[in-house]
């Protein structure tokens, strides 16, 4: 056990004496993803009580990406989150927003490249202005928008790999369209998955003027990879904070949790130490199995580590 503990403490110990800049610290608001709709809002209080370490100050949900109507933001989905946000001034609302419809339909690269080109030419700007208007109308003008998350992978239609140049231009158009709406104060979170994946996420970065937060979805994978290796791998956690520091951006972790290494308390302690070190804007534990710790009973040791982390 001592060797296992040291395996994730070593990079953080050496990190504390690093020369050079670190990302600007933020509030380290915690969240647990418990569901997208009103049920998810209602479950946050129970998750907060289970966690036992003060309030969960970030509320986090996802727009479905099946149709453009979905991406414009349904008041039925957003309304309960707006009410939750308004109950406390120190809460933040985080919204994952797909950048293309049919987002999980497995479209081929050639079709994705064509859609990215259309987006880069402004074909879809109106949908994002409509979303921005809905958020402002719901008094959610300070929403953190996690746009086109995990764009460096292959899961989503809004992926970057088929045409990175068009993707970057399209991102800039979306941000410009949403910022054009009166009363908005949105922050845009660029959040690749950890590691290289299908394409280096640096190839997708659209420029400092169009990004407010440098995020990363960081699950405990692949099998056999220690937390220290997750820090140091190419395009991993170290690369993220170094890139953020160079670009003067705070960091976030919109999704994190267990995955390929089972009930792994060392990973949970490693992530908790990372959050203490880098003070992200927010971090969201994904709670459904196999990733979760609250209602996912297959991970009792990791759950104990999470509740005990300070």
JSON list of N, CA and C in Angstrom, two decimals, residues 138-179:
[
{"chain": "A", "resi": 138, "resn": "UNK", "atom": "N", "xyz": [-33.48, 32.88, -18.93]},
{"chain": "A", "resi": 138, "resn": "UNK", "atom": "CA", "xyz": [-33.59, 32.11, -17.69]},
{"chain": "A", "resi": 138, "resn": "UNK", "atom": "C", "xyz": [-32.70, 32.66, -16.58]},
{"chain": "A", "resi": 139, "resn": "UNK", "atom": "N", "xyz": [-32.10, 33.81, -16.81]},
{"chain": "A", "resi": 139, "resn": "UNK", "atom": "CA", "xyz": [-31.19, 34.44, -15.86]},
{"chain": "A", "resi": 139, "resn": "UNK", "atom": "C", "xyz": [-29.99, 33.54, -15.54]},
{"chain": "A", "resi": 140, "resn": "UNK", "atom": "N", "xyz": [-29.48, 32.94, -16.62]},
{"chain": "A", "resi": 140, "resn": "UNK", "atom": "CA", "xyz": [-28.25, 32.14, -16.55]},
{"chain": "A", "resi": 140, "resn": "UNK", "atom": "C", "xyz": [-27.18, 32.75, -17.46]},
{"chain": "A", "resi": 141, "resn": "UNK", "atom": "N", "xyz": [-26.96, 34.07, -17.36]},
{"chain": "A", "resi": 141, "resn": "UNK", "atom": "CA", "xyz": [-26.03, 34.71, -18.29]},
{"chain": "A", "resi": 141, "resn": "UNK", "atom": "C", "xyz": [-24.57, 34.40, -18.04]},
{"chain": "A", "resi": 142, "resn": "UNK", "atom": "N", "xyz": [-24.27, 33.85, -16.84]},
{"chain": "A", "resi": 142, "resn": "UNK", "atom": "CA", "xyz": [-22.88, 33.54, -16.48]},
{"chain": "A", "resi": 142, "resn": "UNK", "atom": "C", "xyz": [-22.58, 32.05, -16.57]},
{"chain": "A", "resi": 143, "resn": "UNK", "atom": "N", "xyz": [-23.34, 31.33, -17.38]},
{"chain": "A", "resi": 143, "resn": "UNK", "atom": "CA", "xyz": [-23.14, 29.90, -17.58]},
{"chain": "A", "resi": 143, "resn": "UNK", "atom": "C", "xyz": [-21.73, 29.61, -18.11]},
{"chain": "A", "resi": 144, "resn": "UNK", "atom": "N", "xyz": [-21.12, 28.55, -17.59]},
{"chain": "A", "resi": 144, "resn": "UNK", "atom": "CA", "xyz": [-19.89, 28.01, -18.18]},
{"chain": "A", "resi": 144, "resn": "UNK", "atom": "C", "xyz": [-20.31, 27.02, -19.26]},
{"chain": "A", "resi": 145, "resn": "UNK", "atom": "N", "xyz": [-19.93, 27.30, -20.50]},
{"chain": "A", "resi": 145, "resn": "UNK", "atom": "CA", "xyz": [-20.33, 26.49, -21.65]},
{"chain": "A", "resi": 145, "resn": "UNK", "atom": "C", "xyz": [-19.18, 25.57, -22.03]},
{"chain": "A", "resi": 146, "resn": "UNK", "atom": "N", "xyz": [-19.38, 24.26, -21.82]},
{"chain": "A", "resi": 146, "resn": "UNK", "atom": "CA", "xyz": [-18.38, 23.26, -22.23]},
{"chain": "A", "resi": 146, "resn": "UNK", "atom": "C", "xyz": [-18.76, 22.84, -23.65]},
{"chain": "A", "resi": 147, "resn": "UNK", "atom": "N", "xyz": [-18.17, 23.51, -24.60]},
{"chain": "A", "resi": 147, "resn": "UNK", "atom": "CA", "xyz": [-18.57, 23.37, -26.00]},
{"chain": "A", "resi": 147, "resn": "UNK", "atom": "C", "xyz": [-17.77, 22.25, -26.66]},
{"chain": "A", "resi": 148, "resn": "UNK", "atom": "N", "xyz": [-18.50, 21.33, -27.31]},
{"chain": "A", "resi": 148, "resn": "UNK", "atom": "CA", "xyz": [-17.86, 20.28, -28.13]},
{"chain": "A", "resi": 148, "resn": "UNK", "atom": "C", "xyz": [-16.81, 19.50, -27.34]},
{"chain": "A", "resi": 149, "resn": "UNK", "atom": "N", "xyz": [-17.22, 19.02, -26.17]},
{"chain": "A", "resi": 149, "resn": "UNK", "atom": "CA", "xyz": [-16.30, 18.32, -25.27]},
{"chain": "A", "resi": 149, "resn": "UNK", "atom": "C", "xyz": [-15.73, 17.05, -25.93]},
{"chain": "A", "resi": 150, "resn": "UNK", "atom": "N", "xyz": [-14.54, 16.68, -25.48]},
{"chain": "A", "resi": 150, "resn": "UNK", "atom": "CA", "xyz": [-13.83, 15.49, -25.97]},
{"chain": "A", "resi": 150, "resn": "UNK", "atom": "C", "xyz": [-13.70, 15.49, -27.49]},
{"chain": "A", "resi": 151, "resn": "UNK", "atom": "N", "xyz": [-13.42, 16.68, -28.01]},
{"chain": "A", "resi": 151, "resn": "UNK", "atom": "CA", "xyz": [-13.31, 16.86, -29.46]},
{"chain": "A", "resi": 151, "resn": "UNK", "atom": "C", "xyz": [-12.13, 16.14, -30.07]},
{"chain": "A", "resi": 152, "resn": "UNK", "atom": "N", "xyz": [-11.15, 15.75, -29.25]},
{"chain": "A", "resi": 152, "resn": "UNK", "atom": "CA", "xyz": [-9.97, 15.05, -29.76]},
{"chain": "A", "resi": 152, "resn": "UNK", "atom": "C", "xyz": [-10.19, 13.56, -29.94]},
{"chain": "A", "resi": 153, "resn": "UNK", "atom": "N", "xyz": [-11.36, 13.06, -29.61]},
{"chain": "A", "resi": 153, "resn": "UNK", "atom": "CA", "xyz": [-11.67, 11.64, -29.73]},
{"chain": "A", "resi": 153, "resn": "UNK", "atom": "C", "xyz": [-12.47, 11.32, -30.97]},
{"chain": "A", "resi": 154, "resn": "UNK", "atom": "N", "xyz": [-13.15, 10.17, -30.92]},
{"chain": "A", "resi": 154, "resn": "UNK", "atom": "CA", "xyz": [-13.93, 9.70, -32.07]},
{"chain": "A", "resi": 154, "resn": "UNK", "atom": "C", "xyz": [-15.40, 9.48, -31.73]},
{"chain": "A", "resi": 155, "resn": "UNK", "atom": "N", "xyz": [-15.81, 9.72, -30.50]},
{"chain": "A", "resi": 155, "resn": "UNK", "atom": "CA", "xyz": [-17.16, 9.37, -30.06]},
{"chain": "A", "resi": 155, "resn": "UNK", "atom": "C", "xyz": [-18.22, 10.26, -30.69]},
{"chain": "A", "resi": 156, "resn": "UNK", "atom": "N", "xyz": [-17.95, 11.55, -30.82]},
{"chain": "A", "resi": 156, "resn": "UNK", "atom": "CA", "xyz": [-18.99, 12.52, -31.12]},
{"chain": "A", "resi": 156, "resn": "UNK", "atom": "C", "xyz": [-18.86, 13.08, -32.54]},
{"chain": "A", "resi": 157, "resn": "UNK", "atom": "N", "xyz": [-20.01, 13.45, -33.13]},
{"chain": "A", "resi": 157, "resn": "UNK", "atom": "CA", "xyz": [-19.99, 14.10, -34.43]},
{"chain": "A", "resi": 157, "resn": "UNK", "atom": "C", "xyz": [-19.23, 15.41, -34.36]},
{"chain": "A", "resi": 158, "resn": "UNK", "atom": "N", "xyz": [-19.25, 16.11, -33.21]},
{"chain": "A", "resi": 158, "resn": "UNK", "atom": "CA", "xyz": [-18.55, 17.39, -33.11]},
{"chain": "A", "resi": 158, "resn": "UNK", "atom": "C", "xyz": [-17.04, 17.23, -32.91]},
{"chain": "A", "resi": 159, "resn": "UNK", "atom": "N", "xyz": [-16.49, 16.13, -33.35]},
{"chain": "A", "resi": 159, "resn": "UNK", "atom": "CA", "xyz": [-15.06, 15.88, -33.18]},
{"chain": "A", "resi": 159, "resn": "UNK", "atom": "C", "xyz": [-14.24, 16.75, -34.14]},
{"chain": "A", "resi": 160, "resn": "UNK", "atom": "N", "xyz": [-13.00, 16.96, -33.77]},
{"chain": "A", "resi": 160, "resn": "UNK", "atom": "CA", "xyz": [-12.10, 17.86, -34.48]},
{"chain": "A", "resi": 160, "resn": "UNK", "atom": "C", "xyz": [-11.33, 17.18, -35.61]},
{"chain": "A", "resi": 161, "resn": "UNK", "atom": "N", "xyz": [-11.01, 15.90, -35.45]},
{"chain": "A", "resi": 161, "resn": "UNK", "atom": "CA", "xyz": [-10.05, 15.23, -36.31]},
{"chain": "A", "resi": 161, "resn": "UNK", "atom": "C", "xyz": [-10.30, 15.30, -37.80]},
{"chain": "A", "resi": 162, "resn": "UNK", "atom": "N", "xyz": [-11.55, 15.19, -38.29]},
{"chain": "A", "resi": 162, "resn": "UNK", "atom": "CA", "xyz": [-11.75, 15.21, -39.75]},
{"chain": "A", "resi": 162, "resn": "UNK", "atom": "C", "xyz": [-11.34, 16.51, -40.44]},
{"chain": "A", "resi": 163, "resn": "UNK", "atom": "N", "xyz": [-11.32, 17.64, -39.71]},
{"chain": "A", "resi": 163, "resn": "UNK", "atom": "CA", "xyz": [-10.87, 18.91, -40.32]},
{"chain": "A", "resi": 163, "resn": "UNK", "atom": "C", "xyz": [-10.57, 19.90, -39.20]},
{"chain": "A", "resi": 164, "resn": "UNK", "atom": "N", "xyz": [-9.37, 19.83, -38.59]},
{"chain": "A", "resi": 164, "resn": "UNK", "atom": "CA", "xyz": [-9.06, 20.72, -37.46]},
{"chain": "A", "resi": 164, "resn": "UNK", "atom": "C", "xyz": [-9.17, 22.20, -37.80]},
{"chain": "A", "resi": 165, "resn": "UNK", "atom": "N", "xyz": [-8.77, 22.61, -39.00]},
{"chain": "A", "resi": 165, "resn": "UNK", "atom": "CA", "xyz": [-8.84, 24.04, -39.34]},
{"chain": "A", "resi": 165, "resn": "UNK", "atom": "C", "xyz": [-10.28, 24.52, -39.37]},
{"chain": "A", "resi": 166, "resn": "UNK", "atom": "N", "xyz": [-11.16, 23.75, -40.01]},
{"chain": "A", "resi": 166, "resn": "UNK", "atom": "CA", "xyz": [-12.58, 24.13, -40.05]},
{"chain": "A", "resi": 166, "resn": "UNK", "atom": "C", "xyz": [-13.18, 24.08, -38.65]},
{"chain": "A", "resi": 167, "resn": "UNK", "atom": "N", "xyz": [-12.76, 23.09, -37.85]},
{"chain": "A", "resi": 167, "resn": "UNK", "atom": "CA", "xyz": [-13.27, 22.98, -36.48]},
{"chain": "A", "resi": 167, "resn": "UNK", "atom": "C", "xyz": [-12.92, 24.23, -35.69]},
{"chain": "A", "resi": 168, "resn": "UNK", "atom": "N", "xyz": [-11.70, 24.69, -35.77]},
{"chain": "A", "resi": 168, "resn": "UNK", "atom": "CA", "xyz": [-11.28, 25.88, -35.02]},
{"chain": "A", "resi": 168, "resn": "UNK", "atom": "C", "xyz": [-12.08, 27.11, -35.47]},
{"chain": "A", "resi": 169, "resn": "UNK", "atom": "N", "xyz": [-12.27, 27.25, -36.76]},
{"chain": "A", "resi": 169, "resn": "UNK", "atom": "CA", "xyz": [-13.04, 28.38, -37.27]},
{"chain": "A", "resi": 169, "resn": "UNK", "atom": "C", "xyz": [-14.48, 28.30, -36.80]},
{"chain": "A", "resi": 170, "resn": "UNK", "atom": "N", "xyz": [-15.04, 27.10, -36.82]},
{"chain": "A", "resi": 170, "resn": "UNK", "atom": "CA", "xyz": [-16.42, 26.90, -36.38]},
{"chain": "A", "resi": 170, "resn": "UNK", "atom": "C", "xyz": [-16.56, 27.23, -34.90]},
{"chain": "A", "resi": 171, "resn": "UNK", "atom": "N", "xyz": [-15.67, 26.76, -34.05]},
{"chain": "A", "resi": 171, "resn": "UNK", "atom": "CA", "xyz": [-15.71, 27.11, -32.62]},
{"chain": "A", "resi": 171, "resn": "UNK", "atom": "C", "xyz": [-15.76, 28.63, -32.45]},
{"chain": "A", "resi": 172, "resn": "UNK", "atom": "N", "xyz": [-14.87, 29.33, -33.18]},
{"chain": "A", "resi": 172, "resn": "UNK", "atom": "CA", "xyz": [-14.83, 30.79, -33.05]},
{"chain": "A", "resi": 172, "resn": "UNK", "atom": "C", "xyz": [-16.15, 31.42, -33.46]},
{"chain": "A", "resi": 173, "resn": "UNK", "atom": "N", "xyz": [-16.80, 30.89, -34.48]},
{"chain": "A", "resi": 173, "resn": "UNK", "atom": "CA", "xyz": [-18.11, 31.40, -34.90]},
{"chain": "A", "resi": 173, "resn": "UNK", "atom": "C", "xyz": [-19.15, 31.17, -33.82]},
{"chain": "A", "resi": 174, "resn": "UNK", "atom": "N", "xyz": [-19.15, 29.99, -33.20]},
{"chain": "A", "resi": 174, "resn": "UNK", "atom": "CA", "xyz": [-20.14, 29.70, -32.15]},
{"chain": "A", "resi": 174, "resn": "UNK", "atom": "C", "xyz": [-19.96, 30.66, -30.98]},
{"chain": "A", "resi": 175, "resn": "UNK", "atom": "N", "xyz": [-18.73, 30.83, -30.54]},
{"chain": "A", "resi": 175, "resn": "UNK", "atom": "CA", "xyz": [-18.47, 31.72, -29.42]},
{"chain": "A", "resi": 175, "resn": "UNK", "atom": "C", "xyz": [-18.88, 33.15, -29.77]},
{"chain": "A", "resi": 176, "resn": "UNK", "atom": "N", "xyz": [-18.56, 33.60, -30.96]},
{"chain": "A", "resi": 176, "resn": "UNK", "atom": "CA", "xyz": [-18.92, 34.94, -31.39]},
{"chain": "A", "resi": 176, "resn": "UNK", "atom": "C", "xyz": [-20.44, 35.11, -31.43]},
{"chain": "A", "resi": 177, "resn": "UNK", "atom": "N", "xyz": [-21.15, 34.10, -31.94]},
{"chain": "A", "resi": 177, "resn": "UNK", "atom": "CA", "xyz": [-22.61, 34.16, -32.00]},
{"chain": "A", "resi": 177, "resn": "UNK", "atom": "C", "xyz": [-23.22, 34.25, -30.61]},
{"chain": "A", "resi": 178, "resn": "UNK", "atom": "N", "xyz": [-22.74, 33.44, -29.68]},
{"chain": "A", "resi": 178, "resn": "UNK", "atom": "CA", "xyz": [-23.30, 33.45, -28.34]},
{"chain": "A", "resi": 178, "resn": "UNK", "atom": "C", "xyz": [-22.94, 34.74, -27.58]},
{"chain": "A", "resi": 179, "resn": "UNK", "atom": "N", "xyz": [-21.74, 35.25, -27.81]},
{"chain": "A", "resi": 179, "resn": "UNK", "atom": "CA", "xyz": [-21.35, 36.50, -27.15]},
{"chain": "A", "resi": 179, "resn": "UNK", "atom": "C", "xyz": [-22.07, 37.72, -27.72]}
]
